[in-house]
Each structure stands twice: as C-alpha cells, then as structure tokens.
Coordinates of C-alpha atoms in Angstrom, one line a residue:
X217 CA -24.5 51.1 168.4
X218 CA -20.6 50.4 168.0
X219 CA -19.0 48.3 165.1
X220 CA -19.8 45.2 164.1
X221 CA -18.0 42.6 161.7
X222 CA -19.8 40.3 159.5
X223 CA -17.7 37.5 157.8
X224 CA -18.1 34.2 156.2
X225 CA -17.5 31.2 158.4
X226 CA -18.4 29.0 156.0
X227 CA -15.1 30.2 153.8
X228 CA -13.0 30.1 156.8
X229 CA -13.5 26.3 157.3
X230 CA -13.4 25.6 153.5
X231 CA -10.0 27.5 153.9
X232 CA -8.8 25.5 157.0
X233 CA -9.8 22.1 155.1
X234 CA -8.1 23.6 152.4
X235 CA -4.9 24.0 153.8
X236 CA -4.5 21.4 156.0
X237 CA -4.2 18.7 152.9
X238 CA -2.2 21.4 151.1
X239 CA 0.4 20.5 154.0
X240 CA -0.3 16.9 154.6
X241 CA 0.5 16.5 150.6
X242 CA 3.5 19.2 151.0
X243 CA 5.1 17.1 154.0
X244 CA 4.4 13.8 152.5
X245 CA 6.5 14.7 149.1
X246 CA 9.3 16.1 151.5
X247 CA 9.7 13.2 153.5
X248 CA 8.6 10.7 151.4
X249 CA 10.9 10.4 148.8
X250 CA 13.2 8.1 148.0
X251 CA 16.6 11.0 148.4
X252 CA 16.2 13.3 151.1
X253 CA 15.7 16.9 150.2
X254 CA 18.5 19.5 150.5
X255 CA 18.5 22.1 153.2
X256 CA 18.3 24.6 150.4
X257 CA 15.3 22.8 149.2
X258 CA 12.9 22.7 152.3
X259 CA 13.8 26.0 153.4
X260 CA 13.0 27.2 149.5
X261 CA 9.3 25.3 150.0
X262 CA 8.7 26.4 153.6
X263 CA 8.7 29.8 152.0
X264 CA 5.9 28.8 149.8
X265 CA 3.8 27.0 152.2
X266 CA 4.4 30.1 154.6
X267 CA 3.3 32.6 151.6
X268 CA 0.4 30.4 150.2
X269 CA -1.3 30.0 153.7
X270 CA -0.5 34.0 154.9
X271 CA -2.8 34.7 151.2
X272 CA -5.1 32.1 152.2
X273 CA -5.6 33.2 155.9
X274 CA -5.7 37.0 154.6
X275 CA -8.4 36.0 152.1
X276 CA -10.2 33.9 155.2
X277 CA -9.7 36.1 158.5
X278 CA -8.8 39.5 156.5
X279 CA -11.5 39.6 154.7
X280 CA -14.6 40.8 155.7
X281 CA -17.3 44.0 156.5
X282 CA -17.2 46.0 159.3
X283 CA -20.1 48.6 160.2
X284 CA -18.7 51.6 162.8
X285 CA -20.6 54.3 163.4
X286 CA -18.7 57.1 161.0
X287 CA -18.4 54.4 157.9
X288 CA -19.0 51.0 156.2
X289 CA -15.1 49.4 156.0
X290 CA -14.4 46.9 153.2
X291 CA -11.6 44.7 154.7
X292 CA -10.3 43.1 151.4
X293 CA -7.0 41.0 151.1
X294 CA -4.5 44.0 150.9
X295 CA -7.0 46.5 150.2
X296 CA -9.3 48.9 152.6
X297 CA -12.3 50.6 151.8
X298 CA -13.6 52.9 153.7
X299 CA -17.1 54.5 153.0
X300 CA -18.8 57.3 155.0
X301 CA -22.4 56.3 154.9
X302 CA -23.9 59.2 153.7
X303 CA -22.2 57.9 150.7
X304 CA -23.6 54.5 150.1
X305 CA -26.0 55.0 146.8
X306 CA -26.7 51.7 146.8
X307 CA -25.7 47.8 147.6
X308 CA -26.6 44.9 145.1
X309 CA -26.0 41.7 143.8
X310 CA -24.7 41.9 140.8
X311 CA -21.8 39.7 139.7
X312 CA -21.5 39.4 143.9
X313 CA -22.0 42.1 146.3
X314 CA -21.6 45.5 145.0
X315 CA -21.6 48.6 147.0
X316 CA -22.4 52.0 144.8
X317 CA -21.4 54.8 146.1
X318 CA -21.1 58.8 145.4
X319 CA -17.5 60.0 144.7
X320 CA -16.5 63.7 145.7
X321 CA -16.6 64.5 142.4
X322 CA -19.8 63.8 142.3
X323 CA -19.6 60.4 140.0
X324 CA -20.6 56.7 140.9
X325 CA -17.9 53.8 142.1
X326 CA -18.7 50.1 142.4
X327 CA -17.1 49.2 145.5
X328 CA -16.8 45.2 145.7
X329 CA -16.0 42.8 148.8
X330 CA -13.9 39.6 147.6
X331 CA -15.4 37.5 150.7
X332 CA -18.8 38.3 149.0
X333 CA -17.2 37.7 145.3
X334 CA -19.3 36.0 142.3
X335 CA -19.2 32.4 142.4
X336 CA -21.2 29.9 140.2
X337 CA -22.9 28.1 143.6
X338 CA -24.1 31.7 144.6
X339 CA -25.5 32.0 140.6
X340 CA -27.0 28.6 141.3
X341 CA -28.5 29.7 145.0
X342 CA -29.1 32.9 144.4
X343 CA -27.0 34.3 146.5
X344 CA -28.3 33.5 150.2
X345 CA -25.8 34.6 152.2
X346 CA -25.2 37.5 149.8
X347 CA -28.6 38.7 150.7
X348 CA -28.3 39.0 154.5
X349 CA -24.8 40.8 153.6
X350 CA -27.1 43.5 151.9
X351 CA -29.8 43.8 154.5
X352 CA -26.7 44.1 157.3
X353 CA -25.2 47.1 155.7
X354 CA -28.8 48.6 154.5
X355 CA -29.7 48.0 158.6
X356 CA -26.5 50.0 159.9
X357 CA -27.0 52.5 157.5
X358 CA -30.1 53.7 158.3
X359 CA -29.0 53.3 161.7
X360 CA -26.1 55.5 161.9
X361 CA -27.9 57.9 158.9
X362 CA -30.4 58.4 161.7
X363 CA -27.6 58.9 164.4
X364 CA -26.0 61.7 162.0
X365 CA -23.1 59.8 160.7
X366 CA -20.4 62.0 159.7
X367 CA -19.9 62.4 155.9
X368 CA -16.1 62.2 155.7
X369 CA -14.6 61.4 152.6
X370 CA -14.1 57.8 150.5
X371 CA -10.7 56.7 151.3
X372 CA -9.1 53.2 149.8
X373 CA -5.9 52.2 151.5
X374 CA -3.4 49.5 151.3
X375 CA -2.6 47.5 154.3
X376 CA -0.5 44.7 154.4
X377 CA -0.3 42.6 157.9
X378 CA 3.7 41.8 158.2
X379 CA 2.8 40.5 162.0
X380 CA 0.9 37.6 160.7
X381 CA 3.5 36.9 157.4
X382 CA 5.8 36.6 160.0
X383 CA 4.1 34.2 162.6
X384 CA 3.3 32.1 159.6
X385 CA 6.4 31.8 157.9
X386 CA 8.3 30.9 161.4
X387 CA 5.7 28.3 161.5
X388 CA 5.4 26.8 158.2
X389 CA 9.4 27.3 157.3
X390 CA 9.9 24.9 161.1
X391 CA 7.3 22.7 160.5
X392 CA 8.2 21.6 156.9
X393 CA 12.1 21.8 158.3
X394 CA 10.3 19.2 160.9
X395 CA 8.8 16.9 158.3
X396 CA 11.7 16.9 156.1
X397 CA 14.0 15.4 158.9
X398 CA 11.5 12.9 159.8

C-alpha cells in the first residue's frame, strides 16, 4: 500500500467562497472611494490580502492526514507530526480528532489535526466526517502494523512553505495594485 492523503473538501470550498468576497470587498473599498489610495497604501494592503489568503490556503490545502507506510503525518498549518504507527495508542473524538500516542519516555501525548478541529456543527452532528477520519487511520494502521511498520521515533517539526507566500503575495500585491488603478 503506498501513502495516501485524506482532507476536507468541504473546508477547501468554504475557504475559496471565503476569500473570494474577502477580495471583492477588499477591491471595492480600494477603488471605490471617493480619493484614490496612495501607492504606499495599496501596496501596505496587498500585503495583507497576500498574508490572509497564504494562512487561509495553508489552513485549506496544508492541512490534512497522510498515511505512508513507516508513519501517520499530521500536516497542520506550520506544524508536522509525524507518528510511527507502532505508536498510535489510540484516535478519538474528543473535543475533535485526537490521536494518543506513546512518547519514548514512555508517557501519553494528544496529538490533534486542526482540519479535523472541534466545531459546534460537528457537536451538533456528531462528528460525521470525524468518524471516517478515525476508521482511515485505524484501517492503515492495522495495515502497515501487519506489514511490520518500522517503529521510528515521534518527531514534530516546523515547516513553513515560502514557495507558496511568495506566489501569493506577487499575486494579491498585483492584483489589488490592479483594482486600485481601475
């Protein structure tokens, strides 16, 4: 079996909708008032379109749970988990999706997954989409348990995508230049 990622899509498109009338209200306050904006000032609020969507796509497209055959990886916004699967104590619901696992010390950690966060419609639902979350990773565990996953240790790193901060602020910075001059 070889890796496999499970997201939301369902966040993704809430995102997109999201962001698309964060700009349309952004551009319409640039170009709609009555004194046009100085230089200074639309390059000053590209910036913050540019780092509001790079959070918002991180959150979106960053975030999610990928099962390889050595480890479960919890893609977060700027944080990586990465647990061996010999590891994995447990995976509930509780307050979101929880993953419980044994620390080389020997102690318990509750790793959690932001994409899979506590929300008050998932209190509501009961956490439907939650759910198949947990049976995925109990599935690929037993899976690569049985394969003889290897039993490396629990590592949590920061990564931070600077390719992607910088597609999107050349994008947002020229686009709200763009709607400011129009």
């Amino acid at each position: 079996m070889k890796a496999e990622r499970l997201g939301r899509r369902s966040v993704r498109v809430l995102l997109v909708l999201v962001m698309a009338v964060f700009d349309l209200a952004v551009s319409g306050l640039m170009a709609g008032g009555p004194v046009p904006a100085p230089p200074s000032a639309v390059v000053i609020v590209g910036v913050i379109v540019a780092l509001v969507h790079w959070y918002a796509s991180m959150f979106g497209w960053g975030g999610r749970l990928v099962a390889t055959p050595h480890a479960l990886l919890v893609r977060n916004v700027f944080i990586e988990h990465r647990i061996p699967w010999d590891r994995i104590n447990g995976v509930g619901l509780d307050q979101g999706l929880g993953i419980s696992l044994i620390d080389a010390g020997g102690g318990e950690r509750t790793v959690r997954s932001l994409l899979f966060g506590s929300s008050m419609i998932g209190d509501l639902l009961g956490y439907p989409t939650y759910r198949r979350a947990v049976v995925w990773i109990e599935e690929h565990k037993s899976v690569f348990c049985a394969q003889g996953a290897s039993n490396g240790p629990y590592v949590r790193a920061v990564r931070i995508p600077w390719i992607s901060l910088l597609v999107i602020f050349l994008f947002c910075v020229s686009g709200v230049c763009f709607f400011a001059s129009v």
